[in-house]
mmCIF file of C-alpha atoms and ligand atoms in Angstrom:
data_model
loop_
_atom_site.group_PDB
_atom_site.id
_atom_site.type_symbol
_atom_site.label_atom_id
_atom_site.label_comp_id
_atom_site.label_asym_id
_atom_site.label_seq_id
_atom_site.Cartn_x
_atom_site.Cartn_y
_atom_site.Cartn_z
ATOM 1 C CA MET H 27 12.972 3.347 24.133
ATOM 2 C CA HIS H 28 14.378 1.840 20.945
ATOM 3 C CA ILE H 29 11.848 1.251 18.148
ATOM 4 C CA LEU H 30 12.823 -0.558 14.974
ATOM 5 C CA HIS H 31 10.674 -0.220 11.848
ATOM 6 C CA VAL H 32 10.724 -2.785 9.039
ATOM 7 C CA VAL H 33 9.611 -1.767 5.544
ATOM 8 C CA GLY H 34 10.204 -3.374 2.187
ATOM 9 C CA ALA H 35 7.767 -2.527 -0.564
ATOM 10 C CA ARG H 36 6.324 0.607 -2.121
ATOM 11 C CA PRO H 37 3.037 0.710 -0.170
ATOM 12 C CA ASN H 38 4.948 0.511 3.146
ATOM 13 C CA PHE H 39 6.763 3.770 2.639
ATOM 14 C CA MET H 40 3.726 6.086 2.921
ATOM 15 C CA LYS H 41 2.798 4.289 6.147
ATOM 16 C CA VAL H 42 6.131 4.425 7.974
ATOM 17 C CA ALA H 43 6.748 8.128 7.246
ATOM 18 C CA PRO H 44 4.085 9.622 9.570
ATOM 19 C CA VAL H 45 4.720 7.066 12.322
ATOM 20 C CA MET H 46 8.454 7.870 12.431
ATOM 21 C CA ASP H 47 7.595 11.568 12.485
ATOM 22 C CA ALA H 48 5.073 11.229 15.284
ATOM 23 C CA LEU H 49 7.474 9.174 17.402
ATOM 24 C CA ALA H 50 10.320 11.641 16.770
ATOM 25 C CA ASN H 51 8.052 14.476 17.922
ATOM 26 C CA ARG H 52 7.388 12.730 21.234
ATOM 27 C CA GLY H 53 11.114 12.710 22.078
ATOM 28 C CA GLY H 54 13.011 10.112 24.070
ATOM 29 C CA VAL H 55 12.664 7.529 21.328
ATOM 30 C CA ARG H 56 15.541 6.060 19.376
ATOM 31 C CA GLN H 57 14.439 4.813 15.958
ATOM 32 C CA THR H 58 16.077 2.388 13.550
ATOM 33 C CA LEU H 59 14.789 1.893 10.021
ATOM 34 C CA VAL H 60 15.323 -1.414 8.245
ATOM 35 C CA HIS H 61 14.569 -1.710 4.503
ATOM 36 C CA THR H 62 14.342 -5.324 3.407
ATOM 37 C CA GLY H 63 15.025 -4.425 -0.232
ATOM 38 C CA GLN H 64 11.903 -6.252 -1.479
ATOM 39 C CA HIS H 65 11.445 -3.282 -3.791
ATOM 40 C CA TYR H 66 14.805 -2.051 -5.013
ATOM 41 C CA ASP H 67 14.337 -0.061 -8.256
ATOM 42 C CA ALA H 68 14.899 3.660 -7.683
ATOM 43 C CA ASN H 69 11.425 4.487 -8.983
ATOM 44 C CA MET H 70 9.812 1.886 -6.693
ATOM 45 C CA SER H 71 11.736 2.893 -3.578
ATOM 46 C CA GLU H 72 14.319 5.722 -3.456
ATOM 47 C CA VAL H 73 12.089 8.429 -4.884
ATOM 48 C CA PHE H 74 9.485 7.658 -2.210
ATOM 49 C CA PHE H 75 12.030 8.090 0.580
ATOM 50 C CA GLU H 76 13.016 11.467 -0.857
ATOM 51 C CA GLN H 77 9.509 12.810 -1.358
ATOM 52 C CA LEU H 78 8.102 11.489 1.911
ATOM 53 C CA GLY H 79 11.084 12.732 3.918
ATOM 54 C CA ILE H 80 11.903 9.281 5.314
ATOM 55 C CA PRO H 81 15.447 9.000 6.674
ATOM 56 C CA VAL H 82 17.904 6.851 4.751
ATOM 57 C CA PRO H 83 17.495 3.293 6.104
ATOM 58 C CA ASP H 84 19.993 2.330 8.782
ATOM 59 C CA VAL H 85 20.088 -1.179 7.378
ATOM 60 C CA ASN H 86 19.239 -2.568 3.939
ATOM 61 C CA LEU H 87 18.773 -6.321 3.775
ATOM 62 C CA ASP H 88 18.995 -6.314 -0.040
ATOM 63 C CA VAL H 89 16.755 -9.350 -0.469
ATOM 64 C CA GLY H 90 15.510 -8.417 -3.947
ATOM 65 C CA SER H 91 13.043 -10.510 -5.939
ATOM 66 C CA GLY H 92 12.336 -14.216 -5.732
ATOM 67 C CA SER H 93 9.540 -16.695 -5.221
ATOM 68 C CA HIS H 94 7.386 -16.042 -2.169
ATOM 69 C CA ALA H 95 9.223 -18.726 -0.198
ATOM 70 C CA VAL H 96 12.668 -17.476 -1.184
ATOM 71 C CA GLN H 97 11.844 -13.833 -0.554
ATOM 72 C CA THR H 98 10.132 -14.508 2.791
ATOM 73 C CA ALA H 99 12.900 -16.831 3.948
ATOM 74 C CA GLN H 100 15.654 -14.386 3.001
ATOM 75 C CA ILE H 101 13.930 -11.601 4.910
ATOM 76 C CA MET H 102 13.621 -13.876 7.957
ATOM 77 C CA ILE H 103 17.247 -14.972 7.863
ATOM 78 C CA ARG H 104 18.634 -11.492 7.347
ATOM 79 C CA SER H 105 16.293 -9.654 9.708
ATOM 80 C CA GLU H 106 16.992 -12.110 12.536
ATOM 81 C CA GLU H 107 20.664 -11.141 12.488
ATOM 82 C CA VAL H 108 19.793 -7.455 12.603
ATOM 83 C CA LEU H 109 17.261 -7.874 15.410
ATOM 84 C CA LEU H 110 19.682 -9.878 17.529
ATOM 85 C CA ARG H 111 22.281 -7.158 17.055
ATOM 86 C CA GLN H 112 19.988 -4.158 17.521
ATOM 87 C CA LYS H 113 17.940 -5.504 20.448
ATOM 88 C CA PRO H 114 14.999 -3.102 19.971
ATOM 89 C CA ASP H 115 12.317 -2.699 22.627
ATOM 90 C CA LEU H 116 9.591 -2.761 19.993
ATOM 91 C CA VAL H 117 9.408 -3.524 16.267
ATOM 92 C CA LEU H 118 6.756 -2.047 13.985
ATOM 93 C CA VAL H 119 5.723 -3.749 10.738
ATOM 94 C CA TYR H 120 3.426 -2.276 8.101
ATOM 95 C CA GLY H 121 0.711 -3.434 5.705
ATOM 96 C CA ASP H 122 0.537 -6.883 4.170
ATOM 97 C CA VAL H 123 3.618 -7.536 2.084
ATOM 98 C CA ASN H 124 6.092 -10.401 2.429
ATOM 99 C CA SER H 125 8.394 -8.139 4.476
ATOM 100 C CA THR H 126 5.580 -7.680 7.019
ATOM 101 C CA VAL H 127 4.890 -11.327 7.793
ATOM 102 C CA ALA H 128 8.534 -12.394 7.599
ATOM 103 C CA SER H 129 9.773 -9.869 10.146
ATOM 104 C CA ALA H 130 6.738 -10.278 12.432
ATOM 105 C CA LEU H 131 7.382 -14.008 12.617
ATOM 106 C CA VAL H 132 11.062 -13.495 13.429
ATOM 107 C CA CYS H 133 10.143 -11.092 16.243
ATOM 108 C CA ALA H 134 7.614 -13.525 17.679
ATOM 109 C CA LYS H 135 10.198 -16.310 17.769
ATOM 110 C CA LEU H 136 12.816 -14.022 19.340
ATOM 111 C CA GLN H 137 10.189 -12.768 21.809
ATOM 112 C CA ILE H 138 10.686 -9.176 20.732
ATOM 113 C CA PRO H 139 7.439 -7.190 21.119
ATOM 114 C CA VAL H 140 6.040 -6.292 17.704
ATOM 115 C CA GLY H 141 3.221 -4.073 16.494
ATOM 116 C CA HIS H 142 1.320 -4.221 13.197
ATOM 117 C CA VAL H 143 0.256 -0.978 11.572
ATOM 118 C CA GLU H 144 -2.815 -1.595 9.359
ATOM 119 C CA ALA H 145 -3.978 -4.685 11.230
ATOM 120 C CA GLY H 146 -7.273 -6.513 10.849
ATOM 121 C CA LEU H 147 -8.018 -5.973 7.148
ATOM 122 C CA ARG H 148 -9.453 -9.082 5.482
ATOM 123 C CA SER H 149 -10.525 -9.839 1.927
ATOM 124 C CA PHE H 150 -11.512 -13.409 2.955
ATOM 125 C CA ASP H 151 -9.751 -14.526 -0.217
ATOM 126 C CA ARG H 152 -6.904 -16.855 0.617
ATOM 127 C CA THR H 153 -5.720 -17.036 -2.981
ATOM 128 C CA MET H 154 -4.223 -13.574 -2.388
ATOM 129 C CA PRO H 155 -0.701 -13.768 -0.946
ATOM 130 C CA GLU H 156 -1.433 -10.578 1.004
ATOM 131 C CA GLU H 157 -4.384 -12.224 2.804
ATOM 132 C CA ILE H 158 -2.095 -14.990 4.057
ATOM 133 C CA ASN H 159 0.398 -12.340 5.186
ATOM 134 C CA ARG H 160 -2.330 -10.411 7.018
ATOM 135 C CA LEU H 161 -3.773 -13.465 8.791
ATOM 136 C CA LEU H 162 -0.429 -14.780 9.985
ATOM 137 C CA THR H 163 0.958 -11.416 11.023
ATOM 138 C CA ASP H 164 -2.056 -10.584 13.167
ATOM 139 C CA GLN H 165 -1.831 -13.907 14.991
ATOM 140 C CA VAL H 166 1.749 -13.344 16.194
ATOM 141 C CA VAL H 167 1.987 -9.628 16.965
ATOM 142 C CA ASP H 168 1.437 -7.906 20.327
ATOM 143 C CA LEU H 169 -0.066 -4.573 19.237
ATOM 144 C CA LEU H 170 -2.628 -4.284 16.456
ATOM 145 C CA PHE H 171 -3.308 -0.817 15.054
ATOM 146 C CA THR H 172 -6.457 -0.890 12.920
ATOM 147 C CA PRO H 173 -7.572 1.671 10.306
ATOM 148 C CA SER H 174 -11.320 1.068 10.595
ATOM 149 C CA GLU H 175 -13.889 -0.732 12.750
ATOM 150 C CA ASP H 176 -14.191 -3.704 10.415
ATOM 151 C CA GLY H 177 -10.566 -4.472 11.296
ATOM 152 C CA ASP H 178 -11.388 -4.659 15.003
ATOM 153 C CA ALA H 179 -14.358 -6.951 14.328
ATOM 154 C CA ASN H 180 -12.229 -9.296 12.191
ATOM 155 C CA LEU H 181 -9.539 -9.552 14.857
ATOM 156 C CA ILE H 182 -11.987 -10.214 17.681
ATOM 157 C CA ARG H 183 -13.604 -12.948 15.560
ATOM 158 C CA GLU H 184 -10.175 -14.520 15.058
ATOM 159 C CA GLY H 185 -9.628 -14.656 18.800
ATOM 160 C CA VAL H 186 -7.271 -11.704 19.211
ATOM 161 C CA SER H 187 -7.523 -10.234 22.680
ATOM 162 C CA ALA H 188 -9.316 -6.864 22.669
ATOM 163 C CA ASP H 189 -6.690 -5.224 24.863
ATOM 164 C CA LYS H 190 -4.107 -5.577 22.084
ATOM 165 C CA ILE H 191 -6.272 -3.819 19.480
ATOM 166 C CA PHE H 192 -6.188 -0.050 18.918
ATOM 167 C CA LEU H 193 -8.444 1.667 16.411
ATOM 168 C CA VAL H 194 -6.224 4.527 15.262
ATOM 169 C CA GLY H 195 -7.388 5.320 11.720
ATOM 170 C CA ASN H 196 -5.455 5.254 8.490
ATOM 171 C CA VAL H 197 -1.780 6.273 8.496
ATOM 172 C CA MET H 198 -1.622 6.285 4.696
ATOM 173 C CA ILE H 199 -4.173 9.092 4.816
ATOM 174 C CA ASP H 200 -1.877 10.989 7.227
ATOM 175 C CA THR H 201 0.681 11.135 4.427
ATOM 176 C CA LEU H 202 -1.902 12.025 1.811
ATOM 177 C CA ALA H 203 -3.378 14.808 3.971
ATOM 178 C CA ARG H 204 0.116 16.212 4.583
ATOM 179 C CA LEU H 205 1.224 16.165 0.968
ATOM 180 C CA ILE H 206 -1.917 16.730 -1.098
ATOM 181 C CA GLY H 207 -1.256 20.481 -1.374
ATOM 182 C CA LYS H 208 2.314 19.912 -2.529
ATOM 183 C CA ALA H 209 1.133 17.292 -5.042
ATOM 184 C CA ARG H 210 -1.530 19.611 -6.472
ATOM 185 C CA ASP H 211 1.039 22.408 -6.785
ATOM 186 C CA ARG H 212 3.092 20.136 -8.997
ATOM 187 C CA TRP H 213 0.270 19.619 -11.458
ATOM 188 C CA PRO H 214 1.450 22.083 -14.117
ATOM 189 C CA VAL H 215 4.784 20.288 -14.364
ATOM 190 C CA VAL H 216 3.509 16.759 -13.870
ATOM 191 C CA ALA H 217 1.573 16.575 -17.128
ATOM 192 C CA ASP H 218 4.475 18.148 -18.947
ATOM 193 C CA GLU H 219 7.262 16.095 -17.382
ATOM 194 C CA LEU H 220 5.412 12.834 -17.875
ATOM 195 C CA GLY H 221 4.743 13.768 -21.489
ATOM 196 C CA LEU H 222 0.982 13.423 -21.023
ATOM 197 C CA PRO H 223 -1.224 14.756 -23.764
ATOM 198 C CA LEU H 224 -3.152 16.741 -21.144
ATOM 199 C CA GLY H 225 -3.434 20.494 -20.799
ATOM 200 C CA ALA H 226 -1.735 21.972 -17.739
ATOM 201 C CA THR H 227 -4.622 24.278 -16.946
ATOM 202 C CA THR H 228 -7.637 22.738 -18.685
ATOM 203 C CA SER H 229 -9.862 20.325 -16.822
ATOM 204 C CA GLN H 230 -9.590 17.635 -19.469
ATOM 205 C CA ASP H 231 -11.057 14.229 -18.575
ATOM 206 C CA TYR H 232 -8.666 11.334 -18.143
ATOM 207 C CA VAL H 233 -8.776 7.950 -16.482
ATOM 208 C CA LEU H 234 -5.852 6.827 -14.318
ATOM 209 C CA VAL H 235 -5.063 3.100 -14.230
ATOM 210 C CA THR H 236 -2.868 1.006 -11.919
ATOM 211 C CA LEU H 237 -2.901 -2.792 -12.049
ATOM 212 C CA HIS H 238 -0.366 -5.293 -10.745
ATOM 213 C CA ARG H 239 -2.178 -8.133 -8.937
ATOM 214 C CA PRO H 240 -1.051 -11.563 -10.149
ATOM 215 C CA SER H 241 -4.736 -12.511 -10.604
ATOM 216 C CA ASN H 242 -5.155 -9.725 -13.177
ATOM 217 C CA VAL H 243 -1.834 -9.459 -14.925
ATOM 218 C CA ASP H 244 -0.250 -12.923 -14.738
ATOM 219 C CA ASP H 245 -3.171 -14.499 -16.580
ATOM 220 C CA GLN H 246 -2.859 -13.621 -20.287
ATOM 221 C CA ALA H 247 -6.576 -13.956 -21.049
ATOM 222 C CA SER H 248 -7.550 -11.713 -18.159
ATOM 223 C CA LEU H 249 -4.892 -9.114 -18.987
ATOM 224 C CA LYS H 250 -5.978 -9.093 -22.623
ATOM 225 C CA ARG H 251 -9.625 -8.506 -21.660
ATOM 226 C CA ILE H 252 -8.611 -5.626 -19.417
ATOM 227 C CA ILE H 253 -6.391 -4.015 -22.074
ATOM 228 C CA LEU H 254 -9.191 -4.293 -24.641
ATOM 229 C CA ALA H 255 -11.609 -2.597 -22.242
ATOM 230 C CA LEU H 256 -9.081 0.180 -21.594
ATOM 231 C CA GLU H 257 -8.651 0.637 -25.317
ATOM 232 C CA GLY H 258 -12.416 1.083 -25.638
ATOM 233 C CA ILE H 259 -12.397 3.637 -22.810
ATOM 234 C CA SER H 260 -9.531 5.514 -24.501
ATOM 235 C CA GLU H 261 -11.864 6.370 -27.390
ATOM 236 C CA ARG H 262 -13.665 8.679 -24.981
ATOM 237 C CA ALA H 263 -10.943 9.849 -22.614
ATOM 238 C CA GLN H 264 -7.197 9.667 -22.301
ATOM 239 C CA VAL H 265 -6.091 6.555 -20.337
ATOM 240 C CA VAL H 266 -2.952 7.136 -18.241
ATOM 241 C CA PHE H 267 -1.368 3.893 -17.054
ATOM 242 C CA PRO H 268 1.873 3.891 -15.015
ATOM 243 C CA LEU H 269 3.169 0.317 -15.136
ATOM 244 C CA HIS H 270 4.376 -1.734 -12.189
ATOM 245 C CA PRO H 271 7.435 -3.811 -13.306
ATOM 246 C CA ARG H 272 5.360 -7.004 -13.162
ATOM 247 C CA THR H 273 2.669 -5.502 -15.416
ATOM 248 C CA ARG H 274 5.186 -4.098 -17.892
ATOM 249 C CA GLU H 275 6.742 -7.521 -18.234
ATOM 250 C CA ARG H 276 3.382 -9.205 -18.825
ATOM 251 C CA ILE H 277 2.225 -6.610 -21.365
ATOM 252 C CA GLY H 278 5.550 -7.034 -23.159
ATOM 253 C CA GLU H 279 4.859 -10.777 -23.409
ATOM 254 C CA MET H 280 1.492 -10.115 -25.056
ATOM 255 C CA GLY H 281 3.085 -8.988 -28.309
ATOM 256 C CA ALA H 282 1.582 -6.571 -30.798
ATOM 257 C CA ALA H 283 -1.933 -8.029 -30.705
ATOM 258 C CA SER H 284 -3.099 -5.795 -27.870
ATOM 259 C CA GLY H 285 -4.578 -2.341 -28.103
ATOM 260 C CA ARG H 286 -1.888 -0.898 -25.890
ATOM 261 C CA ASP H 287 -0.834 1.735 -28.408
ATOM 262 C CA ALA H 288 -3.997 3.662 -27.606
ATOM 263 C CA LEU H 289 -2.965 3.907 -23.967
ATOM 264 C CA CYS H 290 -0.554 6.288 -22.349
ATOM 265 C CA LEU H 291 1.829 3.773 -20.734
ATOM 266 C CA LEU H 292 4.402 5.118 -18.278
ATOM 267 C CA ASP H 293 7.139 3.792 -16.003
ATOM 268 C CA PRO H 294 6.272 3.709 -12.278
ATOM 269 C CA ILE H 295 5.872 7.295 -11.103
ATOM 270 C CA SER H 296 6.701 9.088 -7.878
ATOM 271 C CA TYR H 297 4.312 9.517 -4.956
ATOM 272 C CA LEU H 298 3.619 13.213 -5.549
ATOM 273 C CA ASP H 299 3.070 12.732 -9.274
ATOM 274 C CA PHE H 300 0.722 9.834 -8.633
ATOM 275 C CA VAL H 301 -1.290 11.788 -6.062
ATOM 276 C CA ALA H 302 -1.451 14.759 -8.431
ATOM 277 C CA LEU H 303 -2.778 12.473 -11.166
ATOM 278 C CA GLN H 304 -5.284 10.804 -8.828
ATOM 279 C CA SER H 305 -6.653 14.065 -7.513
ATOM 280 C CA ARG H 306 -7.492 15.368 -11.004
ATOM 281 C CA ALA H 307 -8.647 12.100 -12.573
ATOM 282 C CA THR H 308 -12.257 11.676 -13.663
ATOM 283 C CA ALA H 309 -12.020 8.063 -12.515
ATOM 284 C CA VAL H 310 -9.341 5.668 -11.309
ATOM 285 C CA ILE H 311 -9.156 1.979 -12.258
ATOM 286 C CA THR H 312 -7.074 -0.127 -9.870
ATOM 287 C CA ASP H 313 -6.416 -3.423 -8.134
ATOM 288 C CA SER H 314 -4.220 -1.848 -5.437
ATOM 289 C CA GLY H 315 -5.305 -1.614 -1.801
ATOM 290 C CA GLY H 316 -3.936 1.826 -1.032
ATOM 291 C CA VAL H 317 -5.405 3.443 -4.136
ATOM 292 C CA GLN H 318 -8.910 2.367 -3.067
ATOM 293 C CA GLU H 319 -8.319 4.342 0.134
ATOM 294 C CA GLU H 320 -6.685 7.369 -1.444
ATOM 295 C CA THR H 321 -9.478 7.813 -4.000
ATOM 296 C CA THR H 322 -12.065 7.611 -1.202
ATOM 297 C CA TYR H 323 -10.257 10.387 0.647
ATOM 298 C CA LEU H 324 -9.933 12.445 -2.539
ATOM 299 C CA GLY H 325 -13.573 11.862 -3.542
ATOM 300 C CA VAL H 326 -12.606 10.415 -6.928
ATOM 301 C CA PRO H 327 -14.672 7.475 -8.292
ATOM 302 C CA CYS H 328 -12.634 4.257 -8.106
ATOM 303 C CA LEU H 329 -13.333 1.066 -10.059
ATOM 304 C CA THR H 330 -11.582 -1.887 -8.497
ATOM 305 C CA VAL H 331 -10.814 -4.819 -10.776
ATOM 306 C CA ARG H 332 -11.159 -7.441 -8.044
ATOM 307 C CA GLU H 333 -13.953 -9.691 -6.783
ATOM 308 C CA ASN H 334 -13.369 -8.631 -3.175
ATOM 309 C CA THR H 335 -11.607 -6.056 -1.062
ATOM 310 C CA GLU H 336 -9.963 -6.048 2.334
ATOM 311 C CA ARG H 337 -11.034 -2.399 2.559
ATOM 312 C CA PRO H 338 -14.865 -2.709 2.526
ATOM 313 C CA ILE H 339 -15.331 0.740 4.056
ATOM 314 C CA THR H 340 -14.161 2.281 0.759
ATOM 315 C CA VAL H 341 -17.193 0.612 -0.862
ATOM 316 C CA SER H 342 -19.777 1.150 1.892
ATOM 317 C CA LEU H 343 -18.779 4.721 2.665
ATOM 318 C CA GLY H 344 -16.336 5.837 0.007
ATOM 319 C CA THR H 345 -16.173 6.153 -3.767
ATOM 320 C CA ASN H 346 -15.075 2.588 -4.518
ATOM 321 C CA THR H 347 -17.005 0.083 -6.696
ATOM 322 C CA LEU H 348 -15.895 -3.525 -7.150
ATOM 323 C CA VAL H 349 -16.238 -4.519 -10.797
ATOM 324 C CA GLY H 350 -14.485 -7.906 -10.625
ATOM 325 C CA GLN H 351 -13.666 -9.240 -14.067
ATOM 326 C CA ASP H 352 -16.797 -7.715 -15.589
ATOM 327 C CA MET H 353 -15.361 -5.429 -18.250
ATOM 328 C CA GLU H 354 -18.799 -4.265 -19.382
ATOM 329 C CA LEU H 355 -19.503 -3.063 -15.869
ATOM 330 C CA LEU H 356 -16.087 -1.401 -15.762
ATOM 331 C CA THR H 357 -16.770 0.459 -18.986
ATOM 332 C CA SER H 358 -20.262 1.526 -17.986
ATOM 333 C CA GLU H 359 -19.029 2.780 -14.588
ATOM 334 C CA VAL H 360 -16.246 4.770 -16.269
ATOM 335 C CA ASN H 361 -18.818 6.208 -18.678
ATOM 336 C CA ARG H 362 -20.982 7.244 -15.722
ATOM 337 C CA ALA H 363 -18.020 9.084 -14.224
ATOM 338 C CA LEU H 364 -17.286 10.739 -17.570
ATOM 339 C CA ASP H 365 -20.934 11.838 -17.636
ATOM 340 C CA GLY H 366 -20.417 13.475 -14.235
ATOM 341 C CA GLU H 367 -22.439 10.821 -12.399
ATOM 342 C CA GLY H 368 -19.640 8.836 -10.754
ATOM 343 C CA LYS H 369 -20.016 7.435 -7.246
ATOM 344 C CA ARG H 370 -19.721 9.964 -4.452
ATOM 345 C CA GLY H 371 -18.849 9.157 -0.867
ATOM 346 C CA GLY H 372 -17.652 10.317 2.507
ATOM 347 C CA ILE H 373 -14.408 10.004 4.446
ATOM 348 C CA PRO H 374 -14.323 7.185 7.039
ATOM 349 C CA PRO H 375 -14.024 8.067 10.732
ATOM 350 C CA LEU H 376 -10.475 8.735 11.965
ATOM 351 C CA TRP H 377 -9.090 9.159 8.450
ATOM 352 C CA ASP H 378 -8.139 12.624 9.607
ATOM 353 C CA GLY H 379 -4.373 12.889 9.223
ATOM 354 C CA LEU H 380 -3.778 12.213 12.939
ATOM 355 C CA SER H 381 -3.541 8.410 13.025
ATOM 356 C CA ALA H 382 0.229 8.185 13.524
ATOM 357 C CA GLY H 383 -0.074 10.470 16.559
ATOM 358 C CA ARG H 384 -2.543 8.009 18.070
ATOM 359 C CA ILE H 385 -0.072 5.168 17.491
ATOM 360 C CA ALA H 386 2.680 7.173 19.186
ATOM 361 C CA ASP H 387 0.347 7.857 22.132
ATOM 362 C CA VAL H 388 -0.304 4.141 22.582
ATOM 363 C CA ILE H 389 3.385 3.267 22.389
ATOM 364 C CA ILE H 390 4.759 6.081 24.496
ATOM 365 C CA GLY H 391 1.774 5.926 26.822
ATOM 366 C CA GLY H 392 3.067 2.541 27.899
ATOM 367 C CA ALA H 393 0.522 0.207 26.343
ATOM 368 C CA ALA H 394 3.356 -1.608 24.574
ATOM 369 C CA PRO H 395 3.558 -5.055 26.119
ATOM 370 C CA SER H 396 6.582 -7.013 27.112
ATOM 371 C CA ARG H 397 6.676 -10.714 26.380
ATOM 372 C CA GLY H 398 8.887 -11.155 29.391
ATOM 373 C CA THR H 399 12.560 -11.878 29.392
ATOM 374 C CA ALA H 400 13.717 -13.997 26.520
ATOM 375 C CA ALA H 401 16.820 -16.095 26.855
ATOM 376 C CA SER H 402 18.432 -14.284 23.949
ATOM 377 C CA PRO H 403 18.343 -11.420 23.337
ATOM 378 C CA PRO H 404 17.176 -9.549 26.442
ATOM 379 C CA VAL H 405 14.117 -7.608 25.362
ATOM 380 C CA GLY H 406 11.187 -5.789 26.879
ATOM 381 C CA THR H 407 9.685 -2.367 26.865
ATOM 382 C CA GLN H 408 9.647 -1.627 30.547
HETATM 383 C C1 UD1 L 10 4.280 -6.374 -3.671
HETATM 384 C C2 UD1 L 10 3.291 -6.801 -2.595
HETATM 385 C C3 UD1 L 10 1.921 -6.253 -2.914
HETATM 386 C C4 UD1 L 10 1.971 -4.756 -3.140
HETATM 387 C C5 UD1 L 10 2.988 -4.440 -4.204
HETATM 388 C C6 UD1 L 10 3.106 -2.952 -4.440
HETATM 389 C C7 UD1 L 10 3.750 -8.991 -1.580
HETATM 390 C C8 UD1 L 10 3.290 -10.389 -1.478
HETATM 391 N N1 UD1 L 10 3.172 -8.261 -2.527
HETATM 392 O O1 UD1 L 10 3.870 -7.012 -4.892
HETATM 393 O O2 UD1 L 10 1.064 -6.506 -1.819
HETATM 394 O O3 UD1 L 10 0.692 -4.291 -3.522
HETATM 395 O O4 UD1 L 10 4.260 -4.958 -3.790
HETATM 396 O O5 UD1 L 10 3.961 -2.654 -5.483
HETATM 397 O O6 UD1 L 10 4.608 -8.585 -0.806
HETATM 398 N N2 UD1 L 10 10.277 -5.753 -9.377
HETATM 399 C C9 UD1 L 10 11.151 -4.893 -9.989
HETATM 400 N N3 UD1 L 10 11.658 -3.876 -9.251
HETATM 401 C C10 UD1 L 10 11.337 -3.693 -7.953
HETATM 402 C C11 UD1 L 10 10.454 -4.584 -7.343
HETATM 403 C C12 UD1 L 10 9.920 -5.602 -8.067
HETATM 404 O O7 UD1 L 10 11.460 -5.013 -11.165
HETATM 405 O O8 UD1 L 10 11.846 -2.720 -7.356
HETATM 406 C C13 UD1 L 10 9.676 -6.828 -10.179
HETATM 407 C C14 UD1 L 10 10.404 -8.136 -10.063
HETATM 408 O O9 UD1 L 10 10.411 -8.717 -11.331
HETATM 409 C C15 UD1 L 10 9.529 -8.950 -9.141
HETATM 410 C C16 UD1 L 10 8.138 -8.406 -9.448
HETATM 411 O O10 UD1 L 10 8.353 -7.026 -9.761
HETATM 412 O O11 UD1 L 10 9.619 -10.306 -9.356
HETATM 413 C C17 UD1 L 10 7.214 -8.522 -8.296
HETATM 414 O O12 UD1 L 10 7.742 -7.901 -7.124
HETATM 415 P P1 UD1 L 10 7.375 -8.458 -5.649
HETATM 416 O O13 UD1 L 10 7.966 -7.603 -4.611
HETATM 417 O O14 UD1 L 10 7.631 -9.897 -5.590
HETATM 418 O O15 UD1 L 10 5.822 -8.302 -5.580
HETATM 419 P P2 UD1 L 10 4.866 -7.149 -6.125
HETATM 420 O O16 UD1 L 10 4.086 -7.681 -7.258
HETATM 421 O O17 UD1 L 10 5.604 -5.867 -6.315
#
C-alpha cells in the first residue's frame, strides 16, 4: 500500500511524525512525504524535521507565502501534478492549515482516497481561516480521525457518515509524550542558549507567550493592548515571547511606543526548546491551537487570547481558560497562577501517546475506502 502524506506548516510536523512511524512499524507500507513549503524558514520547518526524526520530504512544492487564495491555489496546482505522478492508494492530510484543505480538495477531485488527521474540531467562528479549512476538508475526505468526542459530534451534526469517523485521540500528544523527557533534559542548556535571564536550576517563575493569529496581531490596537498587558505582567515575572514571523513584523511596525523592551523577545524556537519552556512555565499565554492541548497534557495553566476555541475539551477538562480580549482578566489569571492557584485539570481520554497506532490499525486493518476506479489516475486501496 502506498500512502502519501501532505504537510506544510509548523503545527503539521508534530502530527505527521508519529503517524509515519506507526505505519512504518506495521510493515508493507510505502510512504511518500510531500512538504508544500507553506512554512519555509529553517526555524519554522527544518529544525522540526530534525528533532522529530521526520524523513527528508520526497517532494517539496516550494509554494512559500502569499494571500490565502494564491497560497491555496499554488498548493492545489503543484500537488495535483505530484498526485497524478505518484498515484498513492491513500493520502493523509493534517490539521487545519491551507496545505490541508488544498490537498484534500485535489484528492477529492482526482478520486484519490484521503484521510484527515485531527478531524471534527470546530470553533464555530468563520472569521478564522482555519475554521473554513476544517469545514471544507471534513466534507470531502473519506476517513476522519478525531482527537476527542466533540469532534465526532460535530461531524455527525454536519452529516458525515458515522462509518467514516474514527475516534483515535490526539497525535500531537503522541509526539509530546515521546519527547517530553528529552525536552526536559535540555533545560539546563535551553535557558543558557536562548540567553534567558532564568537560572538553570532554580524554579524561577516565568510566563511563556506565543501569539500569531491575525485577529490578535494584525490589528494594531489589539496588539498594543496585549503588549501593554504583557509589560504589566513582566513587573512580576519574566515574560518569554518567541515571535512568529508575522508577529515580529507587526511589533516592528508599532515603533518605539510599546513596552516591548520589558519583554524577552526571541526568534521562533525549536520544538524541544519550546516544550522545555512550556513544561517549566508558571503560565502560558497563547492563541495557538496546539499549545492549548500541550499545556493541558503538561498540567500548566494556559490563558488563551481568543473568544472561542476549536478545542473545548482543553477548557472543560484541561488547564485552559479563554480570556478573549479582556486584558484585565488575562492579568488576574496570570497573577493567580503566580500565586500558585492556577487552573488545574486532567488529561482527556485517549491522549495517551498511542493515537497514531490506532490510525495505522484503521488503515492497515482495511477500513480505508476506495472511491472506485477513477478515469485518471487509477486509484483504490484494495
Ligand atoms: C499558519 C496557519 C495557522 C498556524 C500557523 C502556525 C493557515 C491558514 N494558517 O499561519 O493555522 O497556526 O501557520 O505557525 O494555514 N513566514 C515566514 N517564514 C515562514 C512562514 C511564514 O516569514 O517560514 C511569514 C510570511 O511573511 C507569511 C506569514 O509569516 O506571510 C504568515 O505565514 P502563513 O503560512 O501564511 O500563515 P501563518 O500565520 O504562519
